[in-house]
DNA sequence: AGCTTCCATCACACGGGTGTCAAGGGTGTG
DNA sequence: CACACCCTTGACACCCGTGTGATGGAAGCT
């Protein structure tokens, strides 16, 4: 239960502490023989440099903090993959913390990450107030993913929700649909752009938008469909605010004896792993998640290492993934 | 971009550095007036104690490291929730890292966590070799979740997979099923106990086990079903190794024109959020995930604070969640 | 032999805190 | 007024490294 220090390694390798330090920092001015001896001793003792002491002494940090608002959402896992890939390449470590969807807990997570004095912070879809973010941004570089911000010291990476919705509408229209409803994400992140994209795309095609209030859950999607059926307002195609909502919608449609896509086409949004399940096989809009992560890490490193100060705003292009929940009205030929 | 130190806070609050330190450590021997002044100054400056310097100086750590083998799996998110809950209660912070399912990356994640010299480590379903774990266990307390270990210095938290499989078999038998196949998880974690539980439960009921090789994916589940159909060996009920596999199985059954549960009943394992979707509504075995996390954190804290040294082995009871994919043979009455 | 190079060591000042201890200040009490 | 008590301060060693500059030894070159 005793963690070895440089001193121990030096002793074991029969060299000075300074030399161990040089080896650990990959200094070129160490003979191969000694380097090997030191590394061997370190290995035997299970020694690895004390990250905290190191960063304290070197006044630098090779750690990037990542705050994931909701660990339950696999969306973020792929973003983290992208971050991790770039960070590792560039010799940075990442530490992750989670906000559990609650602003209070997220605030704590932020505090906690900050207390490690990382080189920078990546916040994935944070729900804390903007003031908390801009305050933190005074202390270190921050990149926001899937949340926009006007704070000039903060970089943002988002997908173009308007374009995504447009892609979906264009796809449905090209299949021959004219009555296409949007199950709206309400207050949810990115619900606004998606709704706007839907409305403008419909109008561009000379069609009448039909926005149905809903939420980012499967239960809400089902409810929205039931209300449409009750009102006799069911269209031939549905654009859901996200995949969960779409799956709920499909479920309610099938409960009502309607077939997807024969009677009604459904498009989701996000291309979660759920959508790819053959049992679901949902046509949906894909966001380049790993790319989000890579760009976020790169943007952060530019600030950390190259001292960039002007903010960067990335708006990535989503893409359409056609699966088996969309077909021409009346069903596939 | 300048992070304040205790010095700055002291200056602003008009007190000594020592007093700021006392306040930050919640020392009782500080007057309320000064305490408030210090906290106010800290708040204004956005100061929070430097976790590294603190742990360095105090030779203690209030950080628990958590290694999540796969962030994509929501299973772990709930375990983390449990860990977080207990850790926060007890004044500990957590830092998370992910192994991305690859032993090499996991090893790096472990190194990285270790370099922060946390008070202890919780590994969620790690895939690194046991030697790496026992080596790390020489340096700090370690708790393993969803992976067993014989290393005596390590605590383990697992679900009783045998019992879970037994619950599923009992449920199917009580519905009247006699021909029940198990789609096996192969090399996957916990596949062994589940298979054993299935076989012994079948034998206990005087039935013949039918173990079909498969994997923890929906594609594998579908393949297994197709091969069963081809062989004319399709039973009236299926116990899948996990939920994904079950969903794939259902999908293949439906593709073959069979109805679930009317023609074939299907039981999953894990009770992932997928199973709860109304579109899926899968009967499955639930593991007390948050409880895993809580127990893991508690076990770790017992070692960290109370100096416990004898290992603890928790085997938690899974439970059956009945939804809409199981019914008597021939369908619901 | 004298010179440069390369390696290695030593010593020391940091970094941002903790922890202890002696000593100083203010206040309330008898 | 003396005294005790509680807050507060200053000083210093310590944690585990980094980084720098001075010093020394050995090998290599001319």
PDB file of N, CA and C in Angstrom, chain A residues 243-244 247 250 271-284 321 323-325, chain B residues 216-222 242-252 255 272-275 277 279-280 282:
ATOM      1  N   UNK A 243     -34.417   9.865 -31.669  1.00  0.00           N
ATOM      2  CA  UNK A 243     -34.693   8.452 -31.915  1.00  0.00           C
ATOM      3  C   UNK A 243     -35.653   7.838 -30.897  1.00  0.00           C
ATOM      4  N   UNK A 244     -35.494   8.224 -29.651  1.00  0.00           N
ATOM      5  CA  UNK A 244     -36.375   7.664 -28.616  1.00  0.00           C
ATOM      6  C   UNK A 244     -37.818   8.014 -28.923  1.00  0.00           C
ATOM      7  N   UNK A 247     -39.112   5.935 -31.728  1.00  0.00           N
ATOM      8  CA  UNK A 247     -39.449   4.557 -31.371  1.00  0.00           C
ATOM      9  C   UNK A 247     -40.784   4.505 -30.634  1.00  0.00           C
ATOM     10  N   UNK A 250     -43.458   4.901 -33.288  1.00  0.00           N
ATOM     11  CA  UNK A 250     -43.668   3.653 -34.044  1.00  0.00           C
ATOM     12  C   UNK A 250     -44.509   2.683 -33.227  1.00  0.00           C
ATOM     13  N   UNK A 271     -29.298   8.978 -34.701  1.00  0.00           N
ATOM     14  CA  UNK A 271     -28.677   7.704 -35.046  1.00  0.00           C
ATOM     15  C   UNK A 271     -28.016   7.046 -33.842  1.00  0.00           C
ATOM     16  N   UNK A 272     -28.780   6.919 -32.788  1.00  0.00           N
ATOM     17  CA  UNK A 272     -28.287   6.188 -31.622  1.00  0.00           C
ATOM     18  C   UNK A 272     -28.162   4.712 -31.978  1.00  0.00           C
ATOM     19  N   UNK A 273     -27.516   3.958 -31.128  1.00  0.00           N
ATOM     20  CA  UNK A 273     -27.326   2.537 -31.400  1.00  0.00           C
ATOM     21  C   UNK A 273     -28.686   1.848 -31.475  1.00  0.00           C
ATOM     22  N   UNK A 274     -29.631   2.427 -30.777  1.00  0.00           N
ATOM     23  CA  UNK A 274     -31.011   1.948 -30.825  1.00  0.00           C
ATOM     24  C   UNK A 274     -31.529   1.882 -32.259  1.00  0.00           C
ATOM     25  N   UNK A 275     -31.274   2.946 -33.011  1.00  0.00           N
ATOM     26  CA  UNK A 275     -31.794   3.040 -34.372  1.00  0.00           C
ATOM     27  C   UNK A 275     -31.229   1.939 -35.259  1.00  0.00           C
ATOM     28  N   UNK A 276     -30.020   1.519 -34.945  1.00  0.00           N
ATOM     29  CA  UNK A 276     -29.357   0.531 -35.789  1.00  0.00           C
ATOM     30  C   UNK A 276     -29.831  -0.888 -35.502  1.00  0.00           C
ATOM     31  N   UNK A 277     -30.454  -1.097 -34.372  1.00  0.00           N
ATOM     32  CA  UNK A 277     -30.960  -2.437 -34.053  1.00  0.00           C
ATOM     33  C   UNK A 277     -31.893  -2.904 -35.163  1.00  0.00           C
ATOM     34  N   UNK A 278     -31.715  -4.116 -35.588  1.00  0.00           N
ATOM     35  CA  UNK A 278     -32.518  -4.600 -36.710  1.00  0.00           C
ATOM     36  C   UNK A 278     -33.999  -4.623 -36.371  1.00  0.00           C
ATOM     37  N   UNK A 279     -34.289  -4.781 -35.106  1.00  0.00           N
ATOM     38  CA  UNK A 279     -35.680  -4.795 -34.671  1.00  0.00           C
ATOM     39  C   UNK A 279     -36.311  -3.407 -34.841  1.00  0.00           C
ATOM     40  N   UNK A 280     -35.478  -2.397 -34.850  1.00  0.00           N
ATOM     41  CA  UNK A 280     -35.963  -1.030 -34.970  1.00  0.00           C
ATOM     42  C   UNK A 280     -35.700  -0.533 -36.385  1.00  0.00           C
ATOM     43  N   UNK A 281     -34.439  -0.605 -36.779  1.00  0.00           N
ATOM     44  CA  UNK A 281     -34.035  -0.232 -38.139  1.00  0.00           C
ATOM     45  C   UNK A 281     -34.632   1.092 -38.569  1.00  0.00           C
ATOM     46  N   UNK A 282     -34.304   2.094 -37.813  1.00  0.00           N
ATOM     47  CA  UNK A 282     -34.917   3.410 -37.960  1.00  0.00           C
ATOM     48  C   UNK A 282     -34.156   4.297 -38.942  1.00  0.00           C
ATOM     49  N   UNK A 283     -34.878   4.867 -39.883  1.00  0.00           N
ATOM     50  CA  UNK A 283     -34.283   5.917 -40.714  1.00  0.00           C
ATOM     51  C   UNK A 283     -34.084   7.130 -39.816  1.00  0.00           C
ATOM     52  N   UNK A 284     -32.904   7.707 -39.867  1.00  0.00           N
ATOM     53  CA  UNK A 284     -32.622   8.764 -38.893  1.00  0.00           C
ATOM     54  C   UNK A 284     -31.525   9.687 -39.402  1.00  0.00           C
ATOM     55  N   UNK A 321     -29.451   8.726 -42.683  1.00  0.00           N
ATOM     56  CA  UNK A 321     -29.226   7.278 -42.721  1.00  0.00           C
ATOM     57  C   UNK A 321     -30.571   6.615 -43.015  1.00  0.00           C
ATOM     58  N   UNK A 323     -33.027   3.676 -43.374  1.00  0.00           N
ATOM     59  CA  UNK A 323     -33.225   2.281 -43.004  1.00  0.00           C
ATOM     60  C   UNK A 323     -34.652   1.877 -43.380  1.00  0.00           C
ATOM     61  N   UNK A 324     -35.320   1.173 -42.515  1.00  0.00           N
ATOM     62  CA  UNK A 324     -36.579   0.569 -42.956  1.00  0.00           C
ATOM     63  C   UNK A 324     -37.854   1.201 -42.428  1.00  0.00           C
ATOM     64  N   UNK A 325     -37.786   2.414 -41.927  1.00  0.00           N
ATOM     65  CA  UNK A 325     -39.019   3.020 -41.415  1.00  0.00           C
ATOM     66  C   UNK A 325     -39.538   4.100 -42.343  1.00  0.00           C
TER      67      UNK A 325
ATOM     68  N   UNK B 216     -23.126 -11.532 -27.322  1.00  0.00           N
ATOM     69  CA  UNK B 216     -23.846 -10.428 -26.692  1.00  0.00           C
ATOM     70  C   UNK B 216     -24.274  -9.338 -27.669  1.00  0.00           C
ATOM     71  N   UNK B 217     -24.707  -9.697 -28.868  1.00  0.00           N
ATOM     72  CA  UNK B 217     -25.127  -8.657 -29.812  1.00  0.00           C
ATOM     73  C   UNK B 217     -26.446  -9.027 -30.446  1.00  0.00           C
ATOM     74  N   UNK B 218     -27.123  -8.042 -31.009  1.00  0.00           N
ATOM     75  CA  UNK B 218     -28.431  -8.349 -31.591  1.00  0.00           C
ATOM     76  C   UNK B 218     -28.274  -9.158 -32.878  1.00  0.00           C
ATOM     77  N   UNK B 219     -27.204  -8.894 -33.619  1.00  0.00           N
ATOM     78  CA  UNK B 219     -26.979  -9.671 -34.838  1.00  0.00           C
ATOM     79  C   UNK B 219     -26.782 -11.152 -34.502  1.00  0.00           C
ATOM     80  N   UNK B 220     -26.043 -11.416 -33.447  1.00  0.00           N
ATOM     81  CA  UNK B 220     -25.793 -12.800 -33.047  1.00  0.00           C
ATOM     82  C   UNK B 220     -27.080 -13.483 -32.613  1.00  0.00           C
ATOM     83  N   UNK B 221     -27.919 -12.736 -31.915  1.00  0.00           N
ATOM     84  CA  UNK B 221     -29.199 -13.292 -31.485  1.00  0.00           C
ATOM     85  C   UNK B 221     -30.039 -13.691 -32.692  1.00  0.00           C
ATOM     86  N   UNK B 222     -30.048 -12.831 -33.700  1.00  0.00           N
ATOM     87  CA  UNK B 222     -30.824 -13.114 -34.905  1.00  0.00           C
ATOM     88  C   UNK B 222     -30.260 -14.338 -35.626  1.00  0.00           C
ATOM     89  N   UNK B 242     -28.297 -11.801 -23.105  1.00  0.00           N
ATOM     90  CA  UNK B 242     -28.530 -10.419 -22.665  1.00  0.00           C
ATOM     91  C   UNK B 242     -29.625  -9.770 -23.505  1.00  0.00           C
ATOM     92  N   UNK B 243     -29.917  -8.525 -23.217  1.00  0.00           N
ATOM     93  CA  UNK B 243     -31.047  -7.882 -23.868  1.00  0.00           C
ATOM     94  C   UNK B 243     -30.837  -7.668 -25.364  1.00  0.00           C
ATOM     95  N   UNK B 244     -29.621  -7.289 -25.723  1.00  0.00           N
ATOM     96  CA  UNK B 244     -29.347  -7.057 -27.149  1.00  0.00           C
ATOM     97  C   UNK B 244     -29.598  -8.320 -27.951  1.00  0.00           C
ATOM     98  N   UNK B 245     -29.059  -9.395 -27.436  1.00  0.00           N
ATOM     99  CA  UNK B 245     -29.238 -10.690 -28.074  1.00  0.00           C
ATOM    100  C   UNK B 245     -30.731 -11.014 -28.202  1.00  0.00           C
ATOM    101  N   UNK B 246     -31.464 -10.703 -27.143  1.00  0.00           N
ATOM    102  CA  UNK B 246     -32.902 -10.997 -27.146  1.00  0.00           C
ATOM    103  C   UNK B 246     -33.626 -10.188 -28.211  1.00  0.00           C
ATOM    104  N   UNK B 247     -33.258  -8.934 -28.340  1.00  0.00           N
ATOM    105  CA  UNK B 247     -33.920  -8.091 -29.331  1.00  0.00           C
ATOM    106  C   UNK B 247     -33.621  -8.602 -30.746  1.00  0.00           C
ATOM    107  N   UNK B 248     -32.396  -9.026 -30.955  1.00  0.00           N
ATOM    108  CA  UNK B 248     -32.053  -9.608 -32.252  1.00  0.00           C
ATOM    109  C   UNK B 248     -32.865 -10.868 -32.501  1.00  0.00           C
ATOM    110  N   UNK B 249     -33.020 -11.658 -31.469  1.00  0.00           N
ATOM    111  CA  UNK B 249     -33.790 -12.892 -31.598  1.00  0.00           C
ATOM    112  C   UNK B 249     -35.241 -12.583 -31.966  1.00  0.00           C
ATOM    113  N   UNK B 250     -35.824 -11.631 -31.274  1.00  0.00           N
ATOM    114  CA  UNK B 250     -37.214 -11.251 -31.547  1.00  0.00           C
ATOM    115  C   UNK B 250     -37.358 -10.818 -32.995  1.00  0.00           C
ATOM    116  N   UNK B 251     -36.421 -10.018 -33.406  1.00  0.00           N
ATOM    117  CA  UNK B 251     -36.457  -9.501 -34.761  1.00  0.00           C
ATOM    118  C   UNK B 251     -36.428 -10.636 -35.778  1.00  0.00           C
ATOM    119  N   UNK B 252     -35.560 -11.619 -35.572  1.00  0.00           N
ATOM    120  CA  UNK B 252     -35.471 -12.747 -36.502  1.00  0.00           C
ATOM    121  C   UNK B 252     -36.740 -13.583 -36.455  1.00  0.00           C
ATOM    122  N   UNK B 255     -39.309 -11.736 -38.413  1.00  0.00           N
ATOM    123  CA  UNK B 255     -38.987 -11.858 -39.837  1.00  0.00           C
ATOM    124  C   UNK B 255     -39.481 -13.200 -40.382  1.00  0.00           C
ATOM    125  N   UNK B 272     -31.691  -3.503 -19.548  1.00  0.00           N
ATOM    126  CA  UNK B 272     -31.194  -2.227 -20.067  1.00  0.00           C
ATOM    127  C   UNK B 272     -32.374  -1.326 -20.389  1.00  0.00           C
ATOM    128  N   UNK B 273     -32.098  -0.068 -20.639  1.00  0.00           N
ATOM    129  CA  UNK B 273     -33.174   0.882 -20.935  1.00  0.00           C
ATOM    130  C   UNK B 273     -33.897   0.436 -22.211  1.00  0.00           C
ATOM    131  N   UNK B 274     -33.160  -0.234 -23.068  1.00  0.00           N
ATOM    132  CA  UNK B 274     -33.738  -0.816 -24.278  1.00  0.00           C
ATOM    133  C   UNK B 274     -34.941  -1.701 -23.965  1.00  0.00           C
ATOM    134  N   UNK B 275     -34.798  -2.536 -22.948  1.00  0.00           N
ATOM    135  CA  UNK B 275     -35.854  -3.488 -22.605  1.00  0.00           C
ATOM    136  C   UNK B 275     -37.124  -2.773 -22.180  1.00  0.00           C
ATOM    137  N   UNK B 277     -38.245   0.074 -23.292  1.00  0.00           N
ATOM    138  CA  UNK B 277     -38.938   0.768 -24.376  1.00  0.00           C
ATOM    139  C   UNK B 277     -40.226   0.029 -24.698  1.00  0.00           C
ATOM    140  N   UNK B 279     -41.777  -0.226 -27.318  1.00  0.00           N
ATOM    141  CA  UNK B 279     -41.704  -0.924 -28.590  1.00  0.00           C
ATOM    142  C   UNK B 279     -41.067  -2.306 -28.412  1.00  0.00           C
ATOM    143  N   UNK B 280     -40.287  -2.444 -27.386  1.00  0.00           N
ATOM    144  CA  UNK B 280     -39.591  -3.699 -27.131  1.00  0.00           C
ATOM    145  C   UNK B 280     -40.296  -4.454 -26.003  1.00  0.00           C
ATOM    146  N   UNK B 282     -39.466  -5.877 -23.155  1.00  0.00           N
ATOM    147  CA  UNK B 282     -38.856  -7.190 -23.007  1.00  0.00           C
ATOM    148  C   UNK B 282     -38.899  -7.704 -21.562  1.00  0.00           C
TER     149      UNK B 282
END
